Amino acid sequence: MPETWKKILETVDKDKEKIVDLVSQLIRIPSTNPPGDTREVAGYISDYLNNLGIKAQKYEAKPELVSIVAKVGSQKGKKILLNGHVDVVPVGDATNWMVEPFSGKVYEGQIWGRGASDMKGGVAAILSTLSILQSYDLLDRLQGTLECSLVPDEETDGYLGTGWLVDKGIIKDGDLAIVAEGTISPLFGYGICIMEKGGLTLKLKSKGAEAHGGMPFLGDNAIEKLTRILPKIKTLENRDLKLPQKVVKLIDRTKPLYQEVGKLIGFPEEKIEPFLKQLLVNITRISGGVADNVIPAEASAIMDVRIPPGIAVSEVYNLFNELIAKEGKEDFTLEQLSYWVPSIEKGEDSPAAKLVEKAIHKVDPSAKIYHVYSSGGSDAKFFRALGIPTVLFGPGQPELAHSANERIIIQDLVKAVKIYLTGILDYLAPDDS
Ligand SMILES: [Zn+2]
């Protein structure tokens, strides 16, 4: 590692308090989604960048959904995309928290609050990386472009955040992308997420006929009809999906994480293989009936379906439709409420994963690195749809996302900034470094 790089990385340690403050500040600015209003937090970020002398462009998918895009570097040659979302999920029951959820309190070497790990910590790491590069006058001397996008709407599938920027051609190309979601954990070390499942939310309605509870044979019980079909629907989990070979190969690469770390979190060994390669079908809500003594004419169930890469969402929808048609088309209707597509790195040797891996080893030679397969979605899907090699890597513990007492380990934050700096300097090496 060149001497100047070492000095730059030492600056991260010196700037630790500033980075911590930035995370606490970001946590304190409300951006809960829904409703997902990011005007205030985007304003804060835009001021932060302007104060560094970096031009921050604002884009609005809707007046309250503001994205910030900052492009730095020579604007030619190679291009790295860094991305983070500024919206957070709701808190739920605040009495389950040990701290006030929007306090950004610093305690026991960690910063506490909603969004600490998912992902205001990651956003602060991106901003701090820019700040340190700028303090060394390196931004203009990068041999290529660094394009940072800080977006809303990710927690509601991202189609009005990163998805919208891609749709409008504001983000259109890049050699690789890093989405700064939390992937570092005391449970397993460093994670680099190379693939993620898709999802499909379905509503199944059953139709019957109303009747007096004492004369059920004059009606047709919609709840009983629904409860008869649901176990059959659940068996769709056992379908052999015929995943493409290259997908199977990549999935197998992520298996060690579940085998080794699964034991620590109580992930049953026999569930690993089906979790990785089959559908997950969960009945998550059920409703029906109008009174205790009336045979119900209508009932419905919501199903949360998770889809491995290599399988189209429409193919899964058709599986459900075929089964329902077999059980009696006139008795049921199926409605698609929402979906997101699965996504995966194209090749086994993703340049994005390689850049991050190399940088981790330089910063932490004894690092343990796992390839991760996420069961939830992220904005990576939009970059991958453009053909840009994309990984998730950032500070924050994935197991704490969306949970009470969300927090981030300050040392992981420091490490992530060092890794981003190392990766950027390595890939877009300034001519005189
Ligand atoms: Zn996130």
Coordinates of C-alpha atoms and ligand atoms in Angstrom, one line a residue:
M1 CA 0.0 0.0 0.0
P2 CA 1.5 3.4 -1.0
E3 CA 2.5 5.7 1.8
T4 CA -0.1 8.4 0.8
W5 CA -2.8 5.7 1.1
K6 CA -1.7 4.9 4.6
K7 CA -1.9 8.5 5.6
I8 CA -5.4 8.8 4.0
L9 CA -6.6 5.7 6.0
E10 CA -5.2 7.1 9.2
T11 CA -7.3 10.2 8.6
V12 CA -10.4 7.9 8.9
D13 CA -9.3 7.1 12.5
K14 CA -8.8 10.8 13.2
D15 CA -12.2 11.7 11.7
K16 CA -14.0 9.0 13.7
E17 CA -15.9 11.5 15.9
K18 CA -17.0 13.4 12.8
I19 CA -18.3 10.2 11.1
V20 CA -20.1 9.2 14.3
D21 CA -21.7 12.6 14.5
L22 CA -22.9 12.4 10.9
V23 CA -24.6 9.0 11.5
S24 CA -26.3 10.4 14.7
Q25 CA -27.4 13.5 12.8
L26 CA -28.9 11.4 9.9
I27 CA -30.8 9.2 12.3
R28 CA -32.3 12.2 14.0
I29 CA -33.8 13.5 10.7
P30 CA -37.1 11.7 10.2
S31 CA -37.4 9.7 6.9
T32 CA -39.7 6.9 7.9
N33 CA -41.2 5.0 5.0
P34 CA -44.2 5.0 4.7
P35 CA -44.8 7.9 4.1
G36 CA -41.1 8.1 3.0
D37 CA -40.7 11.9 2.8
T38 CA -37.0 12.5 2.3
R39 CA -37.0 16.2 1.6
E40 CA -35.3 17.1 4.9
V41 CA -32.6 14.4 4.9
A42 CA -31.9 15.1 1.2
G43 CA -31.5 18.8 2.0
Y44 CA -29.0 17.9 4.8
I45 CA -27.0 15.7 2.5
S46 CA -27.0 18.3 -0.3
D47 CA -25.7 21.0 2.2
Y48 CA -23.1 18.6 3.4
L49 CA -21.8 18.0 -0.1
N50 CA -22.0 21.6 -1.1
N51 CA -19.9 22.6 1.9
L52 CA -17.3 20.2 0.7
G53 CA -17.4 21.9 -2.7
I54 CA -19.1 18.9 -4.4
K55 CA -22.0 19.6 -6.7
A56 CA -25.1 17.7 -5.5
Q57 CA -27.8 17.4 -8.1
K58 CA -31.4 17.0 -6.7
Y59 CA -34.0 14.9 -8.5
E60 CA -37.7 14.5 -7.5
A61 CA -39.8 11.5 -8.5
K62 CA -42.5 13.2 -6.5
P63 CA -42.1 16.5 -4.5
E64 CA -41.5 14.5 -1.3
L65 CA -39.3 11.9 -2.8
V66 CA -35.9 13.5 -3.4
S67 CA -32.8 11.8 -4.7
I68 CA -29.3 13.3 -4.6
V69 CA -26.7 12.4 -7.2
A70 CA -23.1 13.6 -7.0
K71 CA -20.6 12.9 -9.8
V72 CA -17.0 13.5 -9.1
G73 CA -13.7 12.6 -10.8
S74 CA -12.4 13.1 -14.3
Q75 CA -15.8 12.1 -15.9
K76 CA -14.1 9.8 -18.3
G77 CA -12.6 6.3 -18.1
K78 CA -13.8 3.9 -15.5
K79 CA -16.9 4.5 -13.4
I80 CA -17.8 3.3 -9.9
L81 CA -21.3 3.8 -8.6
L82 CA -21.9 4.1 -4.9
N83 CA -25.5 4.0 -3.7
G84 CA -27.4 4.3 -0.4
H85 CA -31.0 4.8 0.6
V86 CA -32.0 7.4 3.1
D87 CA -35.5 6.1 4.0
V88 CA -36.0 3.9 7.0
V89 CA -38.7 1.4 8.1
P90 CA -41.2 2.4 10.9
V91 CA -40.2 1.8 14.5
G92 CA -43.2 -0.3 15.6
D93 CA -43.5 -0.6 19.4
A94 CA -40.9 2.0 20.8
T95 CA -41.2 0.4 24.3
N96 CA -39.1 -2.5 22.9
W97 CA -36.2 -0.1 22.5
M98 CA -33.5 0.5 25.1
V99 CA -33.0 4.1 23.7
E100 CA -35.2 6.6 22.0
P101 CA -35.3 5.2 18.4
F102 CA -34.5 8.5 16.7
S103 CA -31.9 9.6 19.3
G104 CA -28.7 8.5 17.4
K105 CA -27.3 7.9 20.9
V106 CA -23.7 6.7 21.2
Y107 CA -23.4 4.0 23.8
E108 CA -21.0 1.0 24.2
G109 CA -19.0 1.7 21.0
Q110 CA -22.2 1.7 18.9
I111 CA -24.6 4.3 17.5
W112 CA -28.2 3.4 18.3
G113 CA -31.4 4.2 16.4
R114 CA -33.7 3.4 13.5
G115 CA -31.6 3.3 10.3
A116 CA -28.2 2.9 12.0
S117 CA -27.5 -0.3 10.2
D118 CA -30.2 0.0 7.4
M119 CA -28.7 2.3 6.2
K120 CA -27.9 5.7 7.4
G121 CA -24.5 4.2 8.6
G122 CA -23.8 3.3 5.0
V123 CA -24.9 6.7 3.7
A124 CA -22.6 8.4 6.2
A125 CA -19.8 6.1 5.1
I126 CA -20.3 7.2 1.5
L127 CA -20.3 10.9 2.5
S128 CA -17.3 10.5 4.7
T129 CA -15.4 8.8 1.9
L130 CA -16.1 11.7 -0.4
S131 CA -15.1 14.2 2.4
I132 CA -11.7 12.5 3.0
L133 CA -10.9 12.2 -0.7
Q134 CA -11.7 15.9 -1.0
S135 CA -9.6 16.9 1.9
Y136 CA -6.6 15.3 0.1
D137 CA -7.6 17.1 -3.1
L138 CA -8.1 13.7 -4.8
L139 CA -11.6 13.9 -6.2
D140 CA -10.6 15.8 -9.3
R141 CA -7.6 13.6 -9.8
L142 CA -9.4 10.3 -9.9
Q143 CA -8.8 8.5 -13.2
G144 CA -12.4 8.0 -13.8
T145 CA -15.8 8.8 -12.3
L146 CA -17.3 8.2 -8.9
E147 CA -21.1 8.6 -9.1
C148 CA -22.9 8.6 -5.8
S149 CA -26.7 8.3 -5.5
L150 CA -28.5 8.8 -2.2
V151 CA -32.1 7.8 -2.7
P152 CA -35.6 7.5 -1.2
D153 CA -38.2 4.7 -1.6
E154 CA -35.9 1.7 -1.2
E155 CA -38.0 0.2 1.7
T156 CA -41.1 0.2 -0.6
D157 CA -39.3 -1.6 -3.4
G158 CA -37.3 1.4 -4.8
Y159 CA -39.2 2.0 -8.0
L160 CA -39.4 5.8 -7.2
G161 CA -35.8 6.0 -5.9
T162 CA -33.0 4.2 -7.7
G163 CA -35.5 2.6 -10.1
W164 CA -36.8 6.0 -11.1
L165 CA -33.2 7.4 -11.7
V166 CA -32.5 4.4 -13.9
D167 CA -35.8 4.8 -15.7
K168 CA -35.1 8.5 -16.5
G169 CA -31.6 7.7 -17.7
I170 CA -30.0 9.7 -14.9
I171 CA -28.1 6.6 -13.8
K172 CA -27.3 4.7 -17.0
D173 CA -23.9 3.0 -16.9
G174 CA -21.0 2.1 -14.8
D175 CA -18.2 -0.5 -14.6
L176 CA -19.4 -1.6 -11.2
A177 CA -21.7 -0.6 -8.4
I178 CA -21.6 -0.9 -4.6
V179 CA -24.8 -0.6 -2.6
A180 CA -23.8 0.4 0.9
E181 CA -26.3 -1.9 2.8
G182 CA -25.0 -3.3 6.1
T183 CA -23.1 -6.6 5.5
I184 CA -20.6 -6.6 8.3
S185 CA -21.4 -8.6 11.4
P186 CA -19.8 -9.8 14.6
L187 CA -21.6 -13.1 13.8
F188 CA -19.6 -13.9 10.6
G189 CA -17.2 -11.1 9.7
Y190 CA -17.5 -9.5 6.3
G191 CA -20.3 -10.3 3.9
I192 CA -20.4 -9.4 0.2
C193 CA -23.9 -9.9 -1.2
I194 CA -23.8 -11.2 -4.8
M195 CA -27.4 -12.2 -5.2
E196 CA -30.9 -11.7 -3.9
K197 CA -34.3 -13.3 -4.1
G198 CA -37.3 -11.8 -5.8
G199 CA -40.7 -11.5 -4.1
L200 CA -44.3 -11.7 -5.0
T201 CA -47.3 -10.8 -2.9
L202 CA -50.6 -12.4 -3.8
K203 CA -54.1 -12.2 -2.6
L204 CA -56.3 -15.3 -3.0
K205 CA -60.0 -14.8 -2.6
S206 CA -62.5 -17.6 -2.2
K207 CA -66.2 -17.1 -3.1
G208 CA -69.2 -18.9 -1.5
A209 CA -72.7 -18.1 -0.6
E210 CA -74.1 -16.7 2.6
A211 CA -76.6 -18.7 4.8
H212 CA -77.9 -19.0 8.3
G213 CA -75.4 -20.8 10.6
G214 CA -78.2 -23.3 11.5
M215 CA -78.8 -24.2 7.8
P216 CA -75.2 -24.4 6.4
F217 CA -76.3 -26.6 3.4
L218 CA -78.2 -23.7 1.9
G219 CA -75.0 -21.7 1.6
D220 CA -71.4 -22.3 0.6
N221 CA -68.7 -21.7 3.2
A222 CA -65.9 -19.6 1.7
I223 CA -63.6 -20.0 4.7
E224 CA -63.7 -23.8 4.6
K225 CA -63.0 -23.6 0.8
L226 CA -60.0 -21.4 1.5
T227 CA -58.6 -23.6 4.2
R228 CA -58.9 -26.6 1.9
I229 CA -56.7 -25.1 -0.8
L230 CA -54.1 -23.4 1.3
P231 CA -52.2 -26.6 2.3
K232 CA -52.0 -27.5 -1.4
I233 CA -50.6 -24.0 -2.2
K234 CA -48.0 -24.5 0.5
T235 CA -46.7 -27.6 -1.4
L236 CA -45.6 -25.3 -4.3
E237 CA -42.5 -24.8 -2.0
N238 CA -41.5 -28.4 -2.9
R239 CA -41.5 -27.8 -6.7
D240 CA -38.2 -28.5 -8.4
L241 CA -37.5 -25.2 -10.1
K242 CA -34.8 -26.1 -12.7
L243 CA -32.5 -23.3 -11.9
P244 CA -29.9 -22.5 -14.6
Q245 CA -26.5 -24.1 -13.9
K246 CA -24.7 -20.8 -13.5
V247 CA -27.2 -19.8 -10.8
V248 CA -26.8 -23.1 -9.0
K249 CA -23.0 -22.5 -9.1
L250 CA -23.3 -19.1 -7.6
I251 CA -25.9 -20.2 -5.0
D252 CA -23.5 -23.0 -3.9
R253 CA -20.8 -20.3 -3.3
T254 CA -23.1 -18.7 -0.7
K255 CA -23.8 -21.9 1.1
P256 CA -20.9 -21.8 3.6
L257 CA -22.4 -18.7 5.3
Y258 CA -25.6 -20.6 6.1
Q259 CA -23.7 -23.8 7.0
E260 CA -21.3 -22.1 9.4
V261 CA -23.3 -19.2 10.7
G262 CA -26.6 -20.9 10.6
K263 CA -25.7 -22.9 13.7
L264 CA -25.3 -19.6 15.6
I265 CA -28.6 -18.2 14.7
G266 CA -30.6 -21.4 14.8
F267 CA -31.0 -22.0 11.1
P268 CA -32.0 -25.7 10.7
E269 CA -29.4 -27.5 8.7
E270 CA -32.0 -29.4 6.6
K271 CA -33.7 -26.1 5.6
I272 CA -30.6 -24.6 4.0
E273 CA -30.8 -26.3 0.6
P274 CA -34.5 -25.7 0.1
F275 CA -34.1 -22.1 1.4
L276 CA -31.4 -21.5 -1.2
K277 CA -33.0 -23.2 -4.3
Q278 CA -36.8 -23.4 -3.9
L279 CA -39.7 -21.1 -3.5
L280 CA -40.7 -19.9 0.0
V281 CA -44.5 -19.6 0.3
N282 CA -45.9 -18.0 3.5
I283 CA -49.5 -17.4 4.3
T284 CA -49.1 -14.1 6.1
R285 CA -52.7 -12.8 6.6
I286 CA -56.1 -14.3 6.5
S287 CA -59.6 -12.8 6.8
G288 CA -63.2 -13.7 6.2
G289 CA -66.7 -13.8 7.6
V290 CA -69.1 -11.1 8.8
A291 CA -70.7 -12.6 11.9
D292 CA -70.4 -15.5 14.3
N293 CA -73.6 -17.1 13.1
V294 CA -73.4 -16.5 9.3
I295 CA -71.9 -18.9 6.8
P296 CA -69.2 -16.7 5.1
A297 CA -69.6 -15.8 1.4
E298 CA -66.1 -14.5 1.1
A299 CA -62.6 -15.1 2.5
S300 CA -59.1 -14.2 1.5
A301 CA -55.5 -15.0 2.3
I302 CA -52.3 -12.9 1.6
M303 CA -49.3 -14.9 0.5
D304 CA -45.7 -13.8 0.6
V305 CA -43.7 -15.7 -2.0
R306 CA -39.9 -15.6 -2.3
I307 CA -38.2 -16.5 -5.6
P308 CA -34.7 -17.6 -6.3
P309 CA -32.7 -16.0 -9.1
G310 CA -33.1 -17.6 -12.5
I311 CA -36.9 -17.9 -12.2
A312 CA -39.2 -15.2 -13.6
V313 CA -41.9 -13.7 -11.4
S314 CA -44.4 -14.4 -14.1
E315 CA -43.5 -18.1 -14.1
V316 CA -44.2 -18.3 -10.4
Y317 CA -47.5 -16.5 -10.8
N318 CA -48.5 -19.0 -13.5
L319 CA -47.7 -21.9 -11.1
F320 CA -50.2 -20.5 -8.6
N321 CA -52.8 -19.9 -11.3
E322 CA -52.5 -23.4 -12.7
L323 CA -53.0 -24.9 -9.2
I324 CA -56.0 -22.7 -8.5
A325 CA -57.6 -23.5 -11.9
K326 CA -57.3 -27.2 -11.1
E327 CA -59.0 -26.7 -7.7
G328 CA -62.0 -24.9 -9.3
K329 CA -61.6 -21.6 -11.2
E330 CA -65.1 -20.4 -10.4
D331 CA -64.4 -20.6 -6.6
F332 CA -61.2 -18.5 -6.4
T333 CA -59.7 -15.3 -7.8
L334 CA -56.0 -14.5 -7.6
E335 CA -54.6 -11.0 -7.5
Q336 CA -51.0 -9.9 -7.7
L337 CA -50.5 -7.1 -5.1
S338 CA -46.8 -6.4 -5.6
Y339 CA -43.5 -7.9 -6.8
W340 CA -39.8 -7.4 -7.1
V341 CA -37.5 -9.3 -9.4
P342 CA -34.7 -11.5 -8.2
S343 CA -31.2 -10.5 -9.2
I344 CA -27.8 -12.0 -9.4
E345 CA -24.2 -11.2 -10.5
K346 CA -23.7 -12.2 -14.1
G347 CA -20.5 -14.1 -13.8
E348 CA -18.7 -16.1 -11.1
D349 CA -16.0 -13.5 -10.9
S350 CA -17.9 -10.2 -10.4
P351 CA -15.6 -7.3 -10.7
A352 CA -17.6 -5.5 -8.0
A353 CA -17.1 -8.4 -5.6
K354 CA -13.4 -8.6 -6.5
L355 CA -12.8 -4.9 -5.9
V356 CA -14.4 -5.1 -2.4
E357 CA -12.7 -8.4 -1.6
K358 CA -9.3 -7.0 -2.5
A359 CA -9.9 -3.8 -0.5
I360 CA -11.1 -5.7 2.6
H361 CA -7.9 -7.8 2.6
K362 CA -5.7 -4.7 2.3
V363 CA -7.5 -3.0 5.3
D364 CA -7.9 -6.2 7.4
P365 CA -5.5 -9.0 6.3
S366 CA -7.0 -11.5 8.6
A367 CA -10.6 -10.9 7.4
K368 CA -13.1 -13.6 7.0
I369 CA -15.2 -13.0 3.9
Y370 CA -18.5 -14.7 2.9
H371 CA -20.5 -14.4 -0.2
V372 CA -24.1 -13.7 0.8
Y373 CA -27.4 -14.5 -0.8
S374 CA -30.1 -12.2 0.5
S375 CA -33.6 -13.3 1.1
G376 CA -34.9 -9.7 0.7
G377 CA -34.6 -7.3 -2.1
S378 CA -32.4 -4.2 -2.6
D379 CA -31.7 -1.5 -5.1
A380 CA -29.0 -3.7 -6.6
K381 CA -31.7 -5.2 -8.9
F382 CA -31.8 -1.9 -10.8
F383 CA -28.1 -1.7 -11.4
R384 CA -27.9 -5.4 -12.4
A385 CA -30.8 -4.9 -14.8
L386 CA -28.5 -2.3 -16.6
G387 CA -25.8 -5.0 -16.8
I388 CA -23.7 -3.3 -14.1
P389 CA -21.8 -5.8 -11.8
T390 CA -23.2 -4.9 -8.4
V391 CA -22.7 -6.1 -4.8
L392 CA -24.0 -5.0 -1.4
F393 CA -21.2 -4.1 1.0
G394 CA -21.3 -1.7 3.8
P395 CA -21.2 -1.0 7.6
G396 CA -24.1 -2.3 9.7
Q397 CA -25.3 -5.6 10.8
P398 CA -27.8 -7.2 8.4
E399 CA -29.4 -9.2 11.3
L400 CA -30.4 -5.9 13.0
A401 CA -32.1 -4.3 10.0
H402 CA -35.8 -3.5 10.6
S403 CA -35.5 -4.7 14.3
A404 CA -35.8 -3.0 17.7
N405 CA -32.6 -1.7 19.1
E406 CA -31.1 -1.3 15.7
R407 CA -27.5 0.0 16.0
I408 CA -24.1 0.1 14.3
I409 CA -20.7 -0.7 15.6
I410 CA -18.4 2.3 15.3
Q411 CA -15.4 0.3 14.4
D412 CA -17.2 -1.3 11.5
L413 CA -18.1 2.1 10.3
V414 CA -14.5 3.1 10.3
K415 CA -13.5 -0.1 8.6
A416 CA -16.1 0.4 5.8
V417 CA -14.8 3.9 5.1
K418 CA -11.3 2.6 4.8
I419 CA -12.4 -0.2 2.5
Y420 CA -14.4 2.2 0.3
L421 CA -11.3 4.5 0.1
T422 CA -9.0 1.7 -0.7
G423 CA -11.3 0.2 -3.4
I424 CA -11.7 3.6 -5.0
L425 CA -8.0 4.5 -4.9
D426 CA -7.2 1.1 -6.3
Y427 CA -9.7 1.1 -9.2
L428 CA -9.5 4.8 -10.1
A429 CA -5.9 5.4 -9.1
P430 CA -5.0 9.1 -9.2
D431 CA -2.1 9.5 -11.6
D432 CA 0.3 10.8 -8.9
S433 CA -0.6 8.5 -6.0
Ligands
ZN1 ZN -31.6 -1.1 3.3

